[in-house]
Coordinates of C-alpha atoms and ligand atoms in Angstrom, one line a residue:
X1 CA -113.6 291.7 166.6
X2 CA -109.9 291.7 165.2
X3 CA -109.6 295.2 165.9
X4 CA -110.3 294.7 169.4
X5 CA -108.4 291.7 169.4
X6 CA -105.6 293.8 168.8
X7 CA -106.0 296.6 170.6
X8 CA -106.3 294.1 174.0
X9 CA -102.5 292.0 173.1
X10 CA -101.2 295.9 172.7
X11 CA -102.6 297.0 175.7
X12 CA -101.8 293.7 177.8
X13 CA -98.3 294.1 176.0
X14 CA -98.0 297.7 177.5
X15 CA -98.9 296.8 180.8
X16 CA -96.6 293.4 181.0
X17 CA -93.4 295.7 179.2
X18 CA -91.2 297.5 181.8
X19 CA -91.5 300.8 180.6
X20 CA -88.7 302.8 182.8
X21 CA -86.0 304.1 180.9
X22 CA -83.5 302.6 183.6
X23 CA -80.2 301.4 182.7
X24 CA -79.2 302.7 179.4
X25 CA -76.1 302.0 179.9
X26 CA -74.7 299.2 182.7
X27 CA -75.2 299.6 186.4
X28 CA -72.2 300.5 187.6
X29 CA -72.1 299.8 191.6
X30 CA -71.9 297.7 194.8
X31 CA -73.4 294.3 195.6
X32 CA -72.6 292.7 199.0
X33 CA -73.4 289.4 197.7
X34 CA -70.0 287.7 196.5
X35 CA -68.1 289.2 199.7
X36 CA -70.7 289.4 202.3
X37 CA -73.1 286.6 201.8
X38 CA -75.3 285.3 204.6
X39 CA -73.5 286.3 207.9
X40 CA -76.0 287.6 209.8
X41 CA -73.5 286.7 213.2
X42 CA -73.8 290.5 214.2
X43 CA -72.8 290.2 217.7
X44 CA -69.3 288.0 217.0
X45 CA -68.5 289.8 213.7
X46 CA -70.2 293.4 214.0
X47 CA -68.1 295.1 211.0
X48 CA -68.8 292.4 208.7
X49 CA -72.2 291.1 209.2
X50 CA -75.2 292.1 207.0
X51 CA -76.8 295.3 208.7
X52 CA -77.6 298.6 208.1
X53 CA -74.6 299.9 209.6
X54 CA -72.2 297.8 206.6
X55 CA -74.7 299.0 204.0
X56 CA -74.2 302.6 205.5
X57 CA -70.4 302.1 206.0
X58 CA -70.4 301.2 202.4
X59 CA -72.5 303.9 200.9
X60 CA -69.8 306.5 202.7
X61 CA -66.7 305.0 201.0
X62 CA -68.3 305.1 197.8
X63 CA -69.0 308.7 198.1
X64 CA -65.3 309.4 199.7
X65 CA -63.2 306.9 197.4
X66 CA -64.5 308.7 194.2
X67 CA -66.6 305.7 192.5
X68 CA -69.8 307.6 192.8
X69 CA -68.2 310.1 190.7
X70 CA -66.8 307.9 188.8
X71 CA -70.4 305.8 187.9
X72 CA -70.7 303.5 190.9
X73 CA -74.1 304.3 192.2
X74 CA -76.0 301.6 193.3
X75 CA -75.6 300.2 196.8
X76 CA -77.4 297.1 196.5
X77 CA -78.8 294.6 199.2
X78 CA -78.6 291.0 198.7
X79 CA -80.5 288.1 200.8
X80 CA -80.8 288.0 204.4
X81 CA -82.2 291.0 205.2
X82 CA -86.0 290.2 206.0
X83 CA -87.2 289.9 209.1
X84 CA -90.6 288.0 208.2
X85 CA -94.3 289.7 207.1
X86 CA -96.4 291.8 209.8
X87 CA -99.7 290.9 210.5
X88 CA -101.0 292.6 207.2
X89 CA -98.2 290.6 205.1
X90 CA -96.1 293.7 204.3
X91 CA -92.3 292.5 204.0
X92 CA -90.4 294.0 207.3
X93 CA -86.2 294.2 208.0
X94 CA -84.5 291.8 210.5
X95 CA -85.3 294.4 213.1
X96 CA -81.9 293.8 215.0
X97 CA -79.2 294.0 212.2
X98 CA -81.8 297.3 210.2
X99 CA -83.2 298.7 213.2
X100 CA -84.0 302.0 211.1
X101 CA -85.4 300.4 208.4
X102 CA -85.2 300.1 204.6
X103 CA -86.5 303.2 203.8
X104 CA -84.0 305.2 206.3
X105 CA -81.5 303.6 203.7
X106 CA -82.7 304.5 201.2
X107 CA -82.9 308.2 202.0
X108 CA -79.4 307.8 203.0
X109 CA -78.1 306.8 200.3
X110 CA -80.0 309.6 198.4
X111 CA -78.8 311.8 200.2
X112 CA -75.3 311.2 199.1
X113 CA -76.4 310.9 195.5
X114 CA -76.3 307.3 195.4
X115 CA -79.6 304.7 194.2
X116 CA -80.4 301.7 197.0
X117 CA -81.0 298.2 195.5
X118 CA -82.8 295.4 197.2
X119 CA -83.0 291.5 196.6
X120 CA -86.0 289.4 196.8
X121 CA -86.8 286.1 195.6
X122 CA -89.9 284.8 193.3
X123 CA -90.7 281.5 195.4
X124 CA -91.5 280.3 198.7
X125 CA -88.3 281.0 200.2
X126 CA -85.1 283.3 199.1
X127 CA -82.3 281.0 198.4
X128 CA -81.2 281.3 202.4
X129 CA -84.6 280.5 203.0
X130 CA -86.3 283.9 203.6
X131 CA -89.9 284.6 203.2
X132 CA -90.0 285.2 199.3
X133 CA -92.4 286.4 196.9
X134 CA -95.3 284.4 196.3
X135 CA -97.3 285.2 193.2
X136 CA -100.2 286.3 195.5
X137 CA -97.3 288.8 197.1
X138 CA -95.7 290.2 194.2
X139 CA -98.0 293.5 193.7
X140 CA -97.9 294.3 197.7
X141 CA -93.8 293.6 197.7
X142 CA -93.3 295.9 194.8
X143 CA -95.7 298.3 196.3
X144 CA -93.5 298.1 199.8
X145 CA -90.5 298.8 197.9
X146 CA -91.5 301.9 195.8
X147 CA -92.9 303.2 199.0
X148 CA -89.2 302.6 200.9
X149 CA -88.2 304.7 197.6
X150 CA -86.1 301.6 196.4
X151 CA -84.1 302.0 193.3
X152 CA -83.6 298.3 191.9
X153 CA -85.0 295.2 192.9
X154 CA -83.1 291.7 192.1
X155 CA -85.8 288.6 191.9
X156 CA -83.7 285.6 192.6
X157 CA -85.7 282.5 191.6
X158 CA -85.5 279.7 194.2
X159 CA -87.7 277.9 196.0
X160 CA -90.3 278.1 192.8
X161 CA -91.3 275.7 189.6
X162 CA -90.7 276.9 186.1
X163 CA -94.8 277.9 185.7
X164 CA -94.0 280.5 189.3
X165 CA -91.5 282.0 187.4
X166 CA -92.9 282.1 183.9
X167 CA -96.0 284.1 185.6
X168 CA -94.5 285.5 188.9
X169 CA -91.4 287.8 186.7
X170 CA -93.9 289.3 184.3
X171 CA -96.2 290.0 187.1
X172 CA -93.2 291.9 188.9
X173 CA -92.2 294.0 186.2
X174 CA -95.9 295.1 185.4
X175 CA -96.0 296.0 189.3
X176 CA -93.1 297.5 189.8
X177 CA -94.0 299.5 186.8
X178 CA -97.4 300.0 188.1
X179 CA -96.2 301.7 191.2
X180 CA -94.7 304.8 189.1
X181 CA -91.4 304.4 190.7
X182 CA -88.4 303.8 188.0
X183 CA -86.8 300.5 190.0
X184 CA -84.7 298.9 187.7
X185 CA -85.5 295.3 187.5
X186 CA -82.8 292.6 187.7
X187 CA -84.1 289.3 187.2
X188 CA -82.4 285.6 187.9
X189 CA -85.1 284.0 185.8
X190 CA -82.6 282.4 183.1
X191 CA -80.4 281.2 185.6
X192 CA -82.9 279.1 186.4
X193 CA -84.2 277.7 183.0
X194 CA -80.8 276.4 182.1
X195 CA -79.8 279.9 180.0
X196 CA -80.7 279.3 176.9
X197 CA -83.5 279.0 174.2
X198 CA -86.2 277.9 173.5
X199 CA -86.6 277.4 177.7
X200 CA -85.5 281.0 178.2
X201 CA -87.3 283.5 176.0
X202 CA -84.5 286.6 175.7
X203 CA -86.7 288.9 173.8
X204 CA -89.7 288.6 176.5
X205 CA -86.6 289.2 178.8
X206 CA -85.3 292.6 177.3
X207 CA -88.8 293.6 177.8
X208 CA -89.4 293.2 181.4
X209 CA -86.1 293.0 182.6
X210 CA -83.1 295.5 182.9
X211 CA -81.0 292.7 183.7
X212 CA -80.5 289.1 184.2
X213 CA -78.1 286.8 185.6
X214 CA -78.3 283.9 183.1
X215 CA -75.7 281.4 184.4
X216 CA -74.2 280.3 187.6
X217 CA -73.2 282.1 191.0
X218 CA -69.8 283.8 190.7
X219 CA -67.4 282.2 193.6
X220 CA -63.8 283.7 194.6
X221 CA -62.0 281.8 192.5
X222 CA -60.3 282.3 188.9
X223 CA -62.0 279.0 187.8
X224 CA -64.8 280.5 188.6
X225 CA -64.1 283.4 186.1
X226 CA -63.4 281.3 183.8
X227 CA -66.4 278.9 183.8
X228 CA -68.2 281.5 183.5
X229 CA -66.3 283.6 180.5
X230 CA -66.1 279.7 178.6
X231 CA -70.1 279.9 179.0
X232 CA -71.0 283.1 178.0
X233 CA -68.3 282.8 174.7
X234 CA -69.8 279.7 174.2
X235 CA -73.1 280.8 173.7
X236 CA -72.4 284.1 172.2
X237 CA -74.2 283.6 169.2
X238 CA -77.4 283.8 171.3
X239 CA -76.5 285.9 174.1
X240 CA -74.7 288.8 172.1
X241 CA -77.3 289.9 170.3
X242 CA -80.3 289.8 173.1
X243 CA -77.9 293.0 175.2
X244 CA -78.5 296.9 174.5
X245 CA -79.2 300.2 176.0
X246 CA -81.8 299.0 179.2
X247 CA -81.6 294.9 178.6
X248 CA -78.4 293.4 179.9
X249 CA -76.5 290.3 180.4
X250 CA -75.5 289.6 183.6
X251 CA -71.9 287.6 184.3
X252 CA -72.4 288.2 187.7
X253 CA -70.2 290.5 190.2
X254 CA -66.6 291.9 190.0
X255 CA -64.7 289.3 192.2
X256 CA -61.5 292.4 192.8
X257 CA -60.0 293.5 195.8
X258 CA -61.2 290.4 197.2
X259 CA -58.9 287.2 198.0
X260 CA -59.2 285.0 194.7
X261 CA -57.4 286.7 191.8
X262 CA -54.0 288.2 190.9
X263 CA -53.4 291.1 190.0
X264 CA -53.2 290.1 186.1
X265 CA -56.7 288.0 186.8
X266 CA -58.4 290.9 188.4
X267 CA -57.1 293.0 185.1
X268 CA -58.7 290.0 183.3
X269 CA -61.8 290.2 184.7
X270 CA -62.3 294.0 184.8
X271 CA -61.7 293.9 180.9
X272 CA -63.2 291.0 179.8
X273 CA -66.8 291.8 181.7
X274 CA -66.1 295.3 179.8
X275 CA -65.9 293.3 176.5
X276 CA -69.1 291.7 177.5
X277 CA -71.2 294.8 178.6
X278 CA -71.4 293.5 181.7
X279 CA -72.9 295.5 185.0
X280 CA -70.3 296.5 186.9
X281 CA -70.9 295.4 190.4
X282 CA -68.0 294.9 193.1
X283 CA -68.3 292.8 195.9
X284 CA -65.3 293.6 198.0
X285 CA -64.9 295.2 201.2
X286 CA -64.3 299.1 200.0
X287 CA -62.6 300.0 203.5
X288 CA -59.4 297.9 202.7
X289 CA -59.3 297.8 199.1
X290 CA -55.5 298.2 198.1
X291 CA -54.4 301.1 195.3
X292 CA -53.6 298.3 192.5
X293 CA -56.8 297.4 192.7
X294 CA -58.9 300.3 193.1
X295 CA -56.7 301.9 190.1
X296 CA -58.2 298.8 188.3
X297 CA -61.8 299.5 189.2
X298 CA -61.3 303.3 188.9
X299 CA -59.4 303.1 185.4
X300 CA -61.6 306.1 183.3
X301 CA -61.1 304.8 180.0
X302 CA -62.4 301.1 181.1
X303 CA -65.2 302.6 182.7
X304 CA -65.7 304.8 179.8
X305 CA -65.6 301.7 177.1
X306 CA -68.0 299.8 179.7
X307 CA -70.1 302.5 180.0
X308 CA -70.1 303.2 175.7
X309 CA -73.4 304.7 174.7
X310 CA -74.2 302.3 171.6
X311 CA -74.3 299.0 174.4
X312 CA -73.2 297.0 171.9
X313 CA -71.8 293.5 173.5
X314 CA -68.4 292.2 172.3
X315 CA -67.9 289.1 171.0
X316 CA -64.2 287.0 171.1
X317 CA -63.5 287.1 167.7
X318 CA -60.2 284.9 167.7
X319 CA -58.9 281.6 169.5
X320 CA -55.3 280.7 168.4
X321 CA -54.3 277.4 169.7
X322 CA -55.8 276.9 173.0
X323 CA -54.5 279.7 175.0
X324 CA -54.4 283.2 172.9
X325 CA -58.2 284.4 172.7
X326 CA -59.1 287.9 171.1
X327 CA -62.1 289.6 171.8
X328 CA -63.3 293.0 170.0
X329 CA -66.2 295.2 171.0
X330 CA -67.5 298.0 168.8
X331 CA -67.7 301.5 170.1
X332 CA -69.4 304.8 169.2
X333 CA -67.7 307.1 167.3
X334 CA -65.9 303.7 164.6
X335 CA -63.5 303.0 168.0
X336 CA -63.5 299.4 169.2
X337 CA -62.0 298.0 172.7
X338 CA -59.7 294.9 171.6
X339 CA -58.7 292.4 174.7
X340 CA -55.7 289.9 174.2
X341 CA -56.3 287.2 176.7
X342 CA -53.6 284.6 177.6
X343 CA -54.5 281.2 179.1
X344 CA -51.0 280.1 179.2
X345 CA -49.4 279.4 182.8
X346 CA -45.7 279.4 182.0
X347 CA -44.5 283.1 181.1
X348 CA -45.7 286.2 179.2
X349 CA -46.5 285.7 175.5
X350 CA -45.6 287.2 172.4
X351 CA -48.7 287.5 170.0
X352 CA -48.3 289.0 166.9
X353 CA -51.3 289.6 164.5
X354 CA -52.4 292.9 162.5
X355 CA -55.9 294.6 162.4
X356 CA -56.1 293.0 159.1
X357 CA -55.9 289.4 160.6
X358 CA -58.2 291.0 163.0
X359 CA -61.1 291.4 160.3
X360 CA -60.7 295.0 160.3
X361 CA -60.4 296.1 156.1
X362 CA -61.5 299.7 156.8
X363 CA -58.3 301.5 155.2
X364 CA -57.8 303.9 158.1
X365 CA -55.0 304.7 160.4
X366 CA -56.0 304.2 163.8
X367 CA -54.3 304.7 167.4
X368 CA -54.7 302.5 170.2
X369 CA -54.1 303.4 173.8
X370 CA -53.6 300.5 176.1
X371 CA -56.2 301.0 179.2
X372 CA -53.6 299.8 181.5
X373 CA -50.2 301.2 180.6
X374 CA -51.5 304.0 179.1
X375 CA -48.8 303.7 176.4
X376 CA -50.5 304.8 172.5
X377 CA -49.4 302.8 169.7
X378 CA -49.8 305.4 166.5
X379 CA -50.0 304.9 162.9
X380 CA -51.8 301.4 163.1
X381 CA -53.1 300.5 160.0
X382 CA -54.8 297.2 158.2
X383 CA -51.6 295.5 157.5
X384 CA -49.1 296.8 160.0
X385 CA -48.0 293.8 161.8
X386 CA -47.8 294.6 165.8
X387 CA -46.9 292.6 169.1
X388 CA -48.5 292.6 172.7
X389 CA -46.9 290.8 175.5
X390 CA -49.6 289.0 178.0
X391 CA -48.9 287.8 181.3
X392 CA -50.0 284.3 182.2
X393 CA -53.3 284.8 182.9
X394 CA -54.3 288.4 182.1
X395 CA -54.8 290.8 179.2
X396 CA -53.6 293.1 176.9
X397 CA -56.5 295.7 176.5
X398 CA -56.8 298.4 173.8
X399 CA -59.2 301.4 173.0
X400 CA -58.3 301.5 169.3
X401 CA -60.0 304.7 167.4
X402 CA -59.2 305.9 164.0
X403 CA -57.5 309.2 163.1
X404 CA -59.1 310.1 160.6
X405 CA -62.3 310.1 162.1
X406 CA -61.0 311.7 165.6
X407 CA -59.6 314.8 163.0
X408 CA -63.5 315.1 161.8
X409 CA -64.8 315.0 164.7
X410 CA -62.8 318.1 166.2
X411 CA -63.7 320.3 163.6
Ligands
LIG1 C1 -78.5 283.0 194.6 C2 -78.0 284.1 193.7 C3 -76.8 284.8 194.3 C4 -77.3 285.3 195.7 C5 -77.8 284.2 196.5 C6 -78.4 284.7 197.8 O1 -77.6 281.9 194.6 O2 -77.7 283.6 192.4 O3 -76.4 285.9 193.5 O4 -78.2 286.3 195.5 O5 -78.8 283.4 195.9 O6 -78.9 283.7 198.6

């Protein structure tokens, strides 16, 4: 009886676990979310509205700008796309603004190497009031998507009561996996719940999720990135630990190139979301980006220490006074990124510290090149004392590696 007891929970544990392999490192892509939202005004505002065509305009600046090379593969739709059920309940496309259809997208965007996401909503109603998913839908809408040949699905979570969602996001992750189709599954359930334990369960999460947004909409605004940084810090304790290789946190999208941040805040952001192995997901309109901030998005080494195979999430480490944070994230190979972060609103700071004050007490000499200037800094060790100047508002950020170890590993 215990035996069979046993083998049941392991077999219902298979089935409920999202078993793809997705996301071992974070999505790296495009969200028209943040920048596009609802307008569905196709006739006044043709380029900007949410259709087919943007989605296709999109997918061809990725491919011609460089960021599919460079990571950026996932053009993802967000809400107000559906055009209702058919007679059988099968979801279908606003037929005027994706007159092809999802699955002509899709094949689109394979066809220039990229993956096509798509956003639904576990409730009554997507949060613009959509049909959503209700739990008596779930296995037909994941069906309908591996059919389209969808590559990610995000499950917002209004419109539903905490018992829909505490059923209904297990129930999509067993389906999608059911359909044999690797869909990576980004999941707003903690958003929802408040964020945090014991209402949201993050080790259930890591299992049927590849993602999740756990906090609030990002909005064009600095104080938005900030509210959101203070949160996730704040909580870091229970968030840092719940994100590895296929089960991220989810700050929510890159806010650069779009009309919000300076320069030094869209530095900010780029680096501090790194810190925080955070999917990289702009929401900006690609055709008009300007070079400062594509060179921001398109920095190698950033997306290199974002994209760092051990998916361990950084941590801040330091707050001095109220304005001078420090965050550190470990690396493979013994490097860690280091970000100096300034609050202050007057003019660039001087911070001096040392590894040592740092907690770093391995006895090596280390470099560190600074992913924005480029400049190295050589012979850094424990004690030596150093001095980075931050801009109001923005960051100093460093890929620090050891010497010693680089030497070894060239051998
Ligand atoms: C919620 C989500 C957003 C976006 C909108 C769409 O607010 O958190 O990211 O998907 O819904 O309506």
């Amino acid at each position: 009886m215990l035996l069979k007891t046993a083998l049941l929970l392991v077999l219902v544990a298979q089935v409920l676990m999202l078993d793809n392999g997705l996301l071992r490192t974070p999505p790296m892509g495009w969200l028209a979310w943040e920048r596009f939202r609802c307008n569905t005004n196709c006739d006044e505002d043709p380029k900007n509205c949410i259709s087919e065509w943007l989605f296709m305009e999109m997918a061809d600046r990725l491919v011609q700008d460089g960021w599919r090379d460079l990571g950026y593969v996932y053009l993802n739709i967000d809400d107000c796309w559906i055009g209702g059920r058919d007679a059988s309940g099968r979801l279908v496309p606003d037929a005027k603004r994706f007159p092809h259809g999802i699955a002509f997208l899709a094949d689109y965007a394979h066809s220039l190497g990229l993956k096509l996401g798509i956003y639904e909503d576990m409730g009554k109603l997507t949060c613009m009031g959509y049909p959503g998913t209700t739990l008596d839908k779930v296995v037909q809408d994941a069906q309908t998507f591996a059919e389209w040949k969808v590559d990610m699905l995000k499950l917002d979570g209004c419109y539903s009561t905490p018992e829909e969602r505490a059923e209904g996001y297990p129930k999509m992750a067993a389906a999608l996996n059911a359909t044999g189709r690797p869909i990576a599954f980004s999941c707003s359930w903690p958003a929802y719940e408040g964020g945090l334990p014991p209402a949201v369960n993050y080790s259930l999460l890591a299992e049927i999720c590849n993602l999740w947004r756990n906090y609030d909409d990002i909005q064009d605004s600095w104080d938005s990135v900030l509210s959101i940084l203070d949160w996730f810090v704040q909580h870091q304790d229970i968030l840092q630990p719940v994100a590895g290789p296929g089960h991220w946190n989810d700050p929510d999208m890159l806010l650069i190139g779009n009309f919000g941040l300076s320069l030094e805040q869209a530095q900010a952001q780029m680096a501090l979301w790194t810190i925080l192995a955070a999917p990289l997901f702009m929401s900006t309109d690609l055709r008009t980006m300007s070079a400062q901030n594509m060179n921001i998005l398109q920095n190698p080494l950033i997306i290199k220490i974002n994209q760092d195979p051990l998916g361990i999430q950084g941590r801040r480490i330091r707050k001095e006074k109220s304005y001078i944070e420090v965050f550190m994230r470990p690396l493979s190979n013994e490097a860690s990124a280091l970000v100096f972060f300034s609050r202050r609103t007057d003019m660039p700071y001087r911070y001096q510290s040392s590894l040592a004050q740092l907690n770093f007490n391995r006895s090596m000499t280390y470099e560190a090149e600074d992913v924005y200037s480029g400049d190295v800094i050589s012979g850094l060790r424990d004690e030596t004392n150093f001095t980075v100047i931050i801009n109001p508002s923005g960051v100093v950020m460093w890929y620090l590696y050891p010497i010693k170890n680089l030497e070894m590993s060239q051998q």
